[in-house]
């Protein structure tokens, strides 16, 4: 029988690997985790759930401060937000949680960790920084990245994604958000409450288009009452850089071309799977922008290689990944 260095190899050190690796290690499987970034935690800890919910909490508190009379408290006008203080708090929350997501803690669960950029050499082995490491089975848990469509002018126009949002120094005075999915909508609320003039552009006639229409309508109305502008049935034609401002040219519901200006553009137009750097095509494992092509048991055409549920093609297609659903509801 073939011998492998590990029973199970997991590629990607985000939220999903914790479940897979701790389960496998506790069942006695010799388990290796491979992460390409310098720290574990993935999008959820560094660029997703944790910073976004921390920002929303800060925005909520500021909103309450401005609405004292609704709660029988005196009216006050708080000073403007120093975004450096806000991002410092976000960093401190991340670093508190990072301690619980350390390599040492993970190794205590019984798994080993390697950092680097793995490339498959065959269905059982990867090349990692000059070494070949083999495992009986591999789980791909590499998550997803913001999808950046080929909009005219994009290459010459600065824009933000969820990877930049939580680290800049100054609160933008205005922000044009492309897309109206969950990330777009929650960031629209957070920035609007902190004092940014927010405009959300959505191609279809509904925000949160994968959710029920009546629920999405209630959310839209609530945000609009707080000051968010929604442009539905509106397509982005091109973007441009005007120096201190950006412009977004759109075609609106009436077919008119309108030019919007804002200090920042946030691109929140969906996600695509991080599957392209792993050498999977070279060993014949099929994937597309939504993820690996898998069967009903999340196995690829090469049975030793499977995908964790949260970022399988099917899950990226669905409104929210199973992991997201569990945390959101
Ligand atoms: C702004 C925002 C807010 C969100 N809010 C919530 C929320 O409130 N609740 C919720 O449940 N979900 C939320 N999510 C979604 C949540 O972040 C994801 O569902 C979750 O991170 C998916 O976990 P994952 O492990 O599949 O992928 P990730 O967390 O993305 O982890 C993938 C890991 O793989 C690594 N990797 C990538 N490529 C390679 C490679 N080639 N080699 C080695 N390693 C690699 C990455 O560096 C990363 O560490 C939010 C997402 C965003 C963007």
Coordinates of C-alpha atoms and ligand atoms in Angstrom, one line a residue:
X1 CA 0.0 0.0 0.0
X2 CA 1.3 3.5 -0.9
X3 CA 2.7 5.5 2.0
X4 CA 2.0 9.2 2.4
X5 CA 3.5 11.9 4.7
X6 CA 0.0 12.7 6.0
X7 CA -3.4 11.2 6.0
X8 CA -5.1 14.5 5.3
X9 CA -3.7 17.7 3.8
X10 CA -5.8 20.9 3.9
X11 CA -5.0 23.9 1.8
X12 CA -6.2 27.2 3.1
X13 CA -6.2 28.4 6.8
X14 CA -9.5 30.2 6.9
X15 CA -12.7 29.4 8.8
X16 CA -13.4 26.2 7.0
X17 CA -10.1 24.5 7.8
X18 CA -10.7 24.7 11.5
X19 CA -13.7 22.4 11.2
X20 CA -12.1 20.0 8.8
X21 CA -8.7 19.9 10.6
X22 CA -9.9 19.7 14.1
X23 CA -12.3 17.0 13.2
X24 CA -9.7 15.0 11.3
X25 CA -7.0 15.4 13.9
X26 CA -9.3 14.4 16.7
X27 CA -10.2 11.2 14.8
X28 CA -6.5 10.4 14.8
X29 CA -5.7 11.4 11.2
X30 CA -2.2 12.8 10.7
X31 CA -3.2 16.2 9.4
X32 CA -1.3 19.1 7.7
X33 CA -2.6 22.6 7.0
X34 CA -1.0 24.8 4.4
X35 CA -1.7 28.5 4.3
X36 CA -0.2 31.1 1.9
X37 CA -0.6 34.2 4.0
X38 CA 1.6 34.9 7.1
X39 CA -1.3 34.3 9.6
X40 CA -4.2 31.9 10.0
X41 CA -7.8 33.2 10.0
X42 CA -8.6 33.8 6.4
X43 CA -11.1 36.4 5.1
X44 CA -13.5 36.0 8.0
X45 CA -10.9 37.2 10.6
X46 CA -8.9 39.6 8.5
X47 CA -11.2 41.1 5.8
X48 CA -14.7 39.8 6.4
X49 CA -16.9 38.9 9.4
X50 CA -14.8 40.2 12.2
X51 CA -13.8 43.7 10.8
X52 CA -17.2 44.2 9.2
X53 CA -19.1 43.4 12.4
X54 CA -16.7 45.5 14.4
X55 CA -17.3 48.4 12.1
X56 CA -21.0 47.9 12.2
X57 CA -21.0 48.0 16.0
X58 CA -19.0 51.2 16.0
X59 CA -21.4 52.7 13.5
X60 CA -24.4 51.5 15.6
X61 CA -23.0 53.2 18.7
X62 CA -22.4 56.5 16.8
X63 CA -25.9 56.3 15.5
X64 CA -27.3 55.9 19.0
X65 CA -25.2 58.8 20.2
X66 CA -26.9 61.0 17.5
X67 CA -30.3 59.7 18.4
X68 CA -30.5 60.2 22.1
X69 CA -34.0 61.9 22.1
X70 CA -35.5 58.7 20.7
X71 CA -34.5 57.0 23.9
X72 CA -35.5 59.9 26.2
X73 CA -31.9 61.2 26.4
X74 CA -30.7 64.7 25.7
X75 CA -29.9 65.6 22.1
X76 CA -26.1 65.9 21.4
X77 CA -24.1 66.5 18.3
X78 CA -21.1 64.3 18.5
X79 CA -17.9 65.4 16.7
X80 CA -17.0 63.8 13.4
X81 CA -15.5 60.3 13.3
X82 CA -11.7 59.9 13.3
X83 CA -11.4 56.8 11.2
X84 CA -7.9 56.1 12.4
X85 CA -9.4 55.4 15.8
X86 CA -12.1 53.2 14.2
X87 CA -9.5 51.1 12.3
X88 CA -7.3 50.9 15.4
X89 CA -10.2 49.3 17.2
X90 CA -10.8 46.9 14.3
X91 CA -7.1 45.9 14.4
X92 CA -7.3 45.3 18.1
X93 CA -10.4 43.1 17.8
X94 CA -8.7 41.1 15.1
X95 CA -5.5 40.6 17.1
X96 CA -7.5 39.5 20.2
X97 CA -9.2 36.8 18.1
X98 CA -6.0 36.0 16.3
X99 CA -4.6 34.7 19.6
X100 CA -7.3 32.0 19.5
X101 CA -6.4 31.3 15.9
X102 CA -2.7 30.9 16.5
X103 CA -0.5 28.2 15.0
X104 CA 0.4 26.9 18.5
X105 CA -3.3 26.6 19.4
X106 CA -4.0 24.8 16.1
X107 CA -1.1 22.4 16.6
X108 CA -2.5 21.6 20.1
X109 CA -5.6 20.2 18.2
X110 CA -3.2 17.7 16.7
X111 CA -2.5 19.2 13.2
X112 CA 0.8 20.6 11.7
X113 CA 1.0 23.9 9.9
X114 CA 3.2 25.0 6.9
X115 CA 3.1 28.4 5.3
X116 CA 3.8 28.9 1.6
X117 CA 2.4 28.6 -1.9
X118 CA 1.5 25.0 -2.6
X119 CA 1.3 23.6 -6.2
X120 CA -0.1 20.1 -6.9
X121 CA 2.3 17.8 -8.7
X122 CA -0.2 14.9 -8.8
X123 CA -3.4 14.1 -6.9
X124 CA -1.6 13.1 -3.8
X125 CA 1.4 15.5 -3.6
X126 CA 2.1 19.2 -3.5
X127 CA 5.3 21.1 -4.1
X128 CA 5.9 23.6 -1.3
X129 CA 9.0 25.8 -1.1
X130 CA 11.3 23.1 -2.5
X131 CA 9.7 20.2 -0.7
X132 CA 7.3 17.5 -2.0
X133 CA 4.6 16.7 0.6
X134 CA 2.2 13.9 0.1
X135 CA -1.2 13.1 1.7
X136 CA -3.7 10.3 1.2
X137 CA -6.4 13.0 0.6
X138 CA -6.5 16.7 0.2
X139 CA -9.2 19.2 1.0
X140 CA -9.2 22.5 -0.8
X141 CA -10.4 25.3 1.5
X142 CA -8.9 28.3 -0.2
X143 CA -12.0 30.5 0.0
X144 CA -12.8 33.3 -2.5
X145 CA -11.8 36.8 -3.6
X146 CA -13.8 39.8 -4.7
X147 CA -14.9 39.5 -8.3
X148 CA -13.7 42.5 -10.3
X149 CA -15.5 42.7 -13.6
X150 CA -13.9 44.2 -16.7
X151 CA -15.5 47.7 -16.4
X152 CA -14.2 50.3 -18.8
X153 CA -11.7 52.6 -17.0
X154 CA -11.1 50.1 -14.2
X155 CA -7.4 49.8 -14.6
X156 CA -6.8 53.5 -14.3
X157 CA -9.3 54.1 -11.4
X158 CA -8.5 53.4 -7.7
X159 CA -11.2 51.3 -6.1
X160 CA -11.7 49.5 -2.8
X161 CA -12.7 45.9 -2.0
X162 CA -13.4 44.2 1.3
X163 CA -9.6 43.7 1.6
X164 CA -8.9 47.5 1.8
X165 CA -12.0 48.8 3.6
X166 CA -11.0 48.3 7.1
X167 CA -7.5 49.8 7.1
X168 CA -7.6 53.4 5.6
X169 CA -7.0 56.5 7.7
X170 CA -9.7 58.9 6.7
X171 CA -13.4 58.4 6.5
X172 CA -14.4 59.0 2.8
X173 CA -16.9 61.9 2.5
X174 CA -18.7 59.9 -0.2
X175 CA -18.7 56.4 -1.4
X176 CA -20.2 54.8 -4.5
X177 CA -20.9 51.1 -3.9
X178 CA -21.1 48.8 -7.0
X179 CA -23.4 45.9 -6.2
X180 CA -26.1 45.4 -3.6
X181 CA -25.4 42.0 -2.1
X182 CA -24.8 41.4 1.7
X183 CA -21.4 42.9 1.8
X184 CA -22.5 46.0 -0.1
X185 CA -25.6 46.5 2.0
X186 CA -23.9 46.1 5.4
X187 CA -21.0 48.4 4.4
X188 CA -23.5 51.0 3.0
X189 CA -25.2 51.1 6.5
X190 CA -21.9 51.3 8.4
X191 CA -20.4 54.1 6.3
X192 CA -23.6 56.0 6.1
X193 CA -24.0 55.9 9.9
X194 CA -20.4 57.1 10.3
X195 CA -21.1 60.1 8.1
X196 CA -20.2 59.1 4.5
X197 CA -22.7 59.9 1.7
X198 CA -23.4 56.5 0.3
X199 CA -24.8 55.6 -3.1
X200 CA -25.5 51.9 -4.0
X201 CA -25.8 50.9 -7.6
X202 CA -27.6 47.7 -8.5
X203 CA -28.2 46.3 -12.0
X204 CA -31.4 44.5 -11.1
X205 CA -34.6 45.8 -9.5
X206 CA -33.9 44.4 -6.0
X207 CA -31.1 44.7 -3.5
X208 CA -30.0 41.5 -1.8
X209 CA -31.3 39.8 -5.0
X210 CA -30.8 36.3 -3.7
X211 CA -33.1 36.9 -0.7
X212 CA -36.9 37.3 -0.5
X213 CA -38.2 40.4 -2.3
X214 CA -40.3 41.6 0.7
X215 CA -37.4 41.2 3.1
X216 CA -35.0 43.0 0.8
X217 CA -37.6 45.8 0.4
X218 CA -37.8 46.3 4.2
X219 CA -34.0 46.5 4.4
X220 CA -33.8 48.9 1.5
X221 CA -36.4 51.2 3.0
X222 CA -34.7 51.2 6.4
X223 CA -31.3 52.1 4.9
X224 CA -32.9 54.8 2.6
X225 CA -34.5 56.4 5.7
X226 CA -31.0 56.7 7.2
X227 CA -29.7 58.4 4.1
X228 CA -28.4 55.7 1.7
X229 CA -29.3 56.4 -2.0
X230 CA -30.2 53.3 -4.0
X231 CA -30.0 53.3 -7.8
X232 CA -31.7 50.1 -9.0
X233 CA -32.1 48.9 -12.6
X234 CA -28.9 50.8 -13.1
X235 CA -25.8 49.5 -15.1
X236 CA -22.3 50.8 -14.6
X237 CA -20.9 52.0 -18.0
X238 CA -17.5 53.1 -17.0
X239 CA -15.4 54.5 -14.1
X240 CA -12.8 57.2 -14.1
X241 CA -10.2 58.9 -11.8
X242 CA -10.6 62.6 -11.4
X243 CA -7.8 63.0 -8.9
X244 CA -9.3 63.7 -5.5
X245 CA -12.6 62.1 -6.7
X246 CA -13.7 59.2 -8.8
X247 CA -16.5 59.2 -11.3
X248 CA -18.9 56.4 -12.1
X249 CA -20.9 56.7 -15.3
X250 CA -24.2 54.7 -15.2
X251 CA -27.1 54.1 -17.4
X252 CA -30.2 54.4 -15.3
X253 CA -33.7 52.8 -15.4
X254 CA -34.9 55.4 -17.9
X255 CA -32.0 54.6 -20.2
X256 CA -30.3 58.0 -19.4
X257 CA -26.5 58.2 -19.0
X258 CA -25.7 59.8 -15.6
X259 CA -22.3 60.7 -14.1
X260 CA -21.9 60.2 -10.4
X261 CA -18.9 61.4 -8.4
X262 CA -17.6 60.1 -5.1
X263 CA -14.4 60.0 -3.1
X264 CA -14.3 56.2 -3.0
X265 CA -15.6 53.4 -5.1
X266 CA -16.3 50.1 -3.3
X267 CA -16.5 47.1 -5.7
X268 CA -18.8 44.5 -4.1
X269 CA -20.0 42.6 -7.2
X270 CA -19.7 39.0 -6.0
X271 CA -16.9 36.6 -5.3
X272 CA -14.8 34.1 -7.3
X273 CA -13.0 31.1 -6.0
X274 CA -9.3 31.0 -5.2
X275 CA -8.5 27.9 -7.2
X276 CA -6.2 29.2 -10.0
X277 CA -2.8 29.1 -8.2
X278 CA -2.8 25.5 -7.1
X279 CA -1.7 23.8 -10.3
X280 CA -5.0 22.0 -10.4
X281 CA -5.5 22.5 -14.2
X282 CA -2.1 21.0 -14.8
X283 CA -3.1 17.7 -13.0
X284 CA -6.5 17.7 -14.7
X285 CA -8.8 18.8 -11.8
X286 CA -11.5 20.9 -13.4
X287 CA -12.7 24.2 -11.8
X288 CA -14.3 27.5 -12.8
X289 CA -14.6 30.9 -11.2
X290 CA -17.2 29.6 -8.8
X291 CA -15.0 26.8 -7.5
X292 CA -13.9 23.2 -8.1
X293 CA -16.3 21.0 -10.1
X294 CA -17.4 18.5 -7.5
X295 CA -19.9 15.6 -7.1
X296 CA -22.6 15.4 -4.5
X297 CA -20.0 14.4 -1.9
X298 CA -17.8 17.4 -2.8
X299 CA -15.2 15.2 -4.5
X300 CA -13.4 16.3 -7.6
X301 CA -12.8 14.1 -10.6
X302 CA -9.6 13.1 -8.8
X303 CA -11.1 11.4 -5.7
X304 CA -8.2 12.2 -3.3
X305 CA -9.0 15.9 -3.8
X306 CA -12.2 17.4 -2.4
X307 CA -13.5 20.8 -1.5
X308 CA -14.7 22.0 1.9
X309 CA -18.4 22.9 1.7
X310 CA -18.3 26.6 2.3
X311 CA -16.5 27.4 -0.9
X312 CA -17.6 24.7 -3.3
X313 CA -19.0 25.8 -6.6
X314 CA -22.5 25.0 -5.4
X315 CA -22.2 27.0 -2.2
X316 CA -20.7 30.1 -4.0
X317 CA -23.8 29.9 -6.3
X318 CA -26.2 29.8 -3.4
X319 CA -27.2 33.0 -1.6
X320 CA -25.0 32.3 1.4
X321 CA -22.5 29.5 2.2
X322 CA -23.6 27.0 4.8
X323 CA -21.1 28.5 7.2
X324 CA -22.5 32.0 6.6
X325 CA -26.0 30.8 7.2
X326 CA -25.0 29.3 10.5
X327 CA -23.6 32.5 11.7
X328 CA -26.1 34.9 10.3
X329 CA -29.3 33.3 11.5
Ligands
LIG1 C1 -17.0 41.9 4.2 C2 -17.5 40.4 4.5 C3 -18.3 40.2 5.6 C4 -18.6 38.9 6.0 N1 -19.4 38.7 7.0 C5 -19.8 37.5 7.4 C6 -20.6 37.2 8.6 O1 -21.0 38.1 9.3 N2 -20.9 36.0 8.9 C7 -20.5 34.9 8.1 O2 -20.8 33.7 8.4 N3 -19.7 35.1 7.0 C8 -19.4 36.3 6.7 N4 -18.6 36.5 5.6 C9 -18.2 35.4 4.8 C10 -17.0 34.6 5.4 O3 -15.9 35.5 5.5 C11 -16.6 33.4 4.5 O4 -17.8 32.6 4.4 C12 -15.5 32.6 5.2 O5 -14.4 33.4 5.3 C13 -15.2 31.4 4.2 O6 -14.2 30.7 4.9 P1 -13.2 29.8 4.1 O7 -12.3 29.1 5.1 O8 -14.0 29.0 3.1 O9 -12.4 30.9 3.2 P2 -11.4 32.1 3.7 O10 -11.8 32.6 5.0 O11 -11.3 33.0 2.6 O12 -10.0 31.3 3.9 C14 -9.3 30.8 2.8 C15 -7.9 30.7 3.2 O13 -7.1 30.1 2.2 C16 -5.9 30.8 1.9 N5 -5.5 30.6 0.6 C17 -6.0 31.1 -0.6 N6 -5.4 30.6 -1.6 C18 -4.4 29.8 -1.2 C19 -3.4 29.0 -1.8 N7 -3.2 29.0 -3.1 N8 -2.5 28.3 -1.0 C20 -2.7 28.3 0.4 N9 -3.6 29.0 1.0 C21 -4.5 29.8 0.3 C22 -6.3 32.2 2.2 O14 -5.1 33.0 2.5 C23 -7.2 32.1 3.4 O15 -6.5 32.1 4.7 C24 -18.2 37.8 5.2 C25 -17.3 38.0 4.1 C26 -17.0 39.3 3.8 C27 -16.0 39.5 2.6

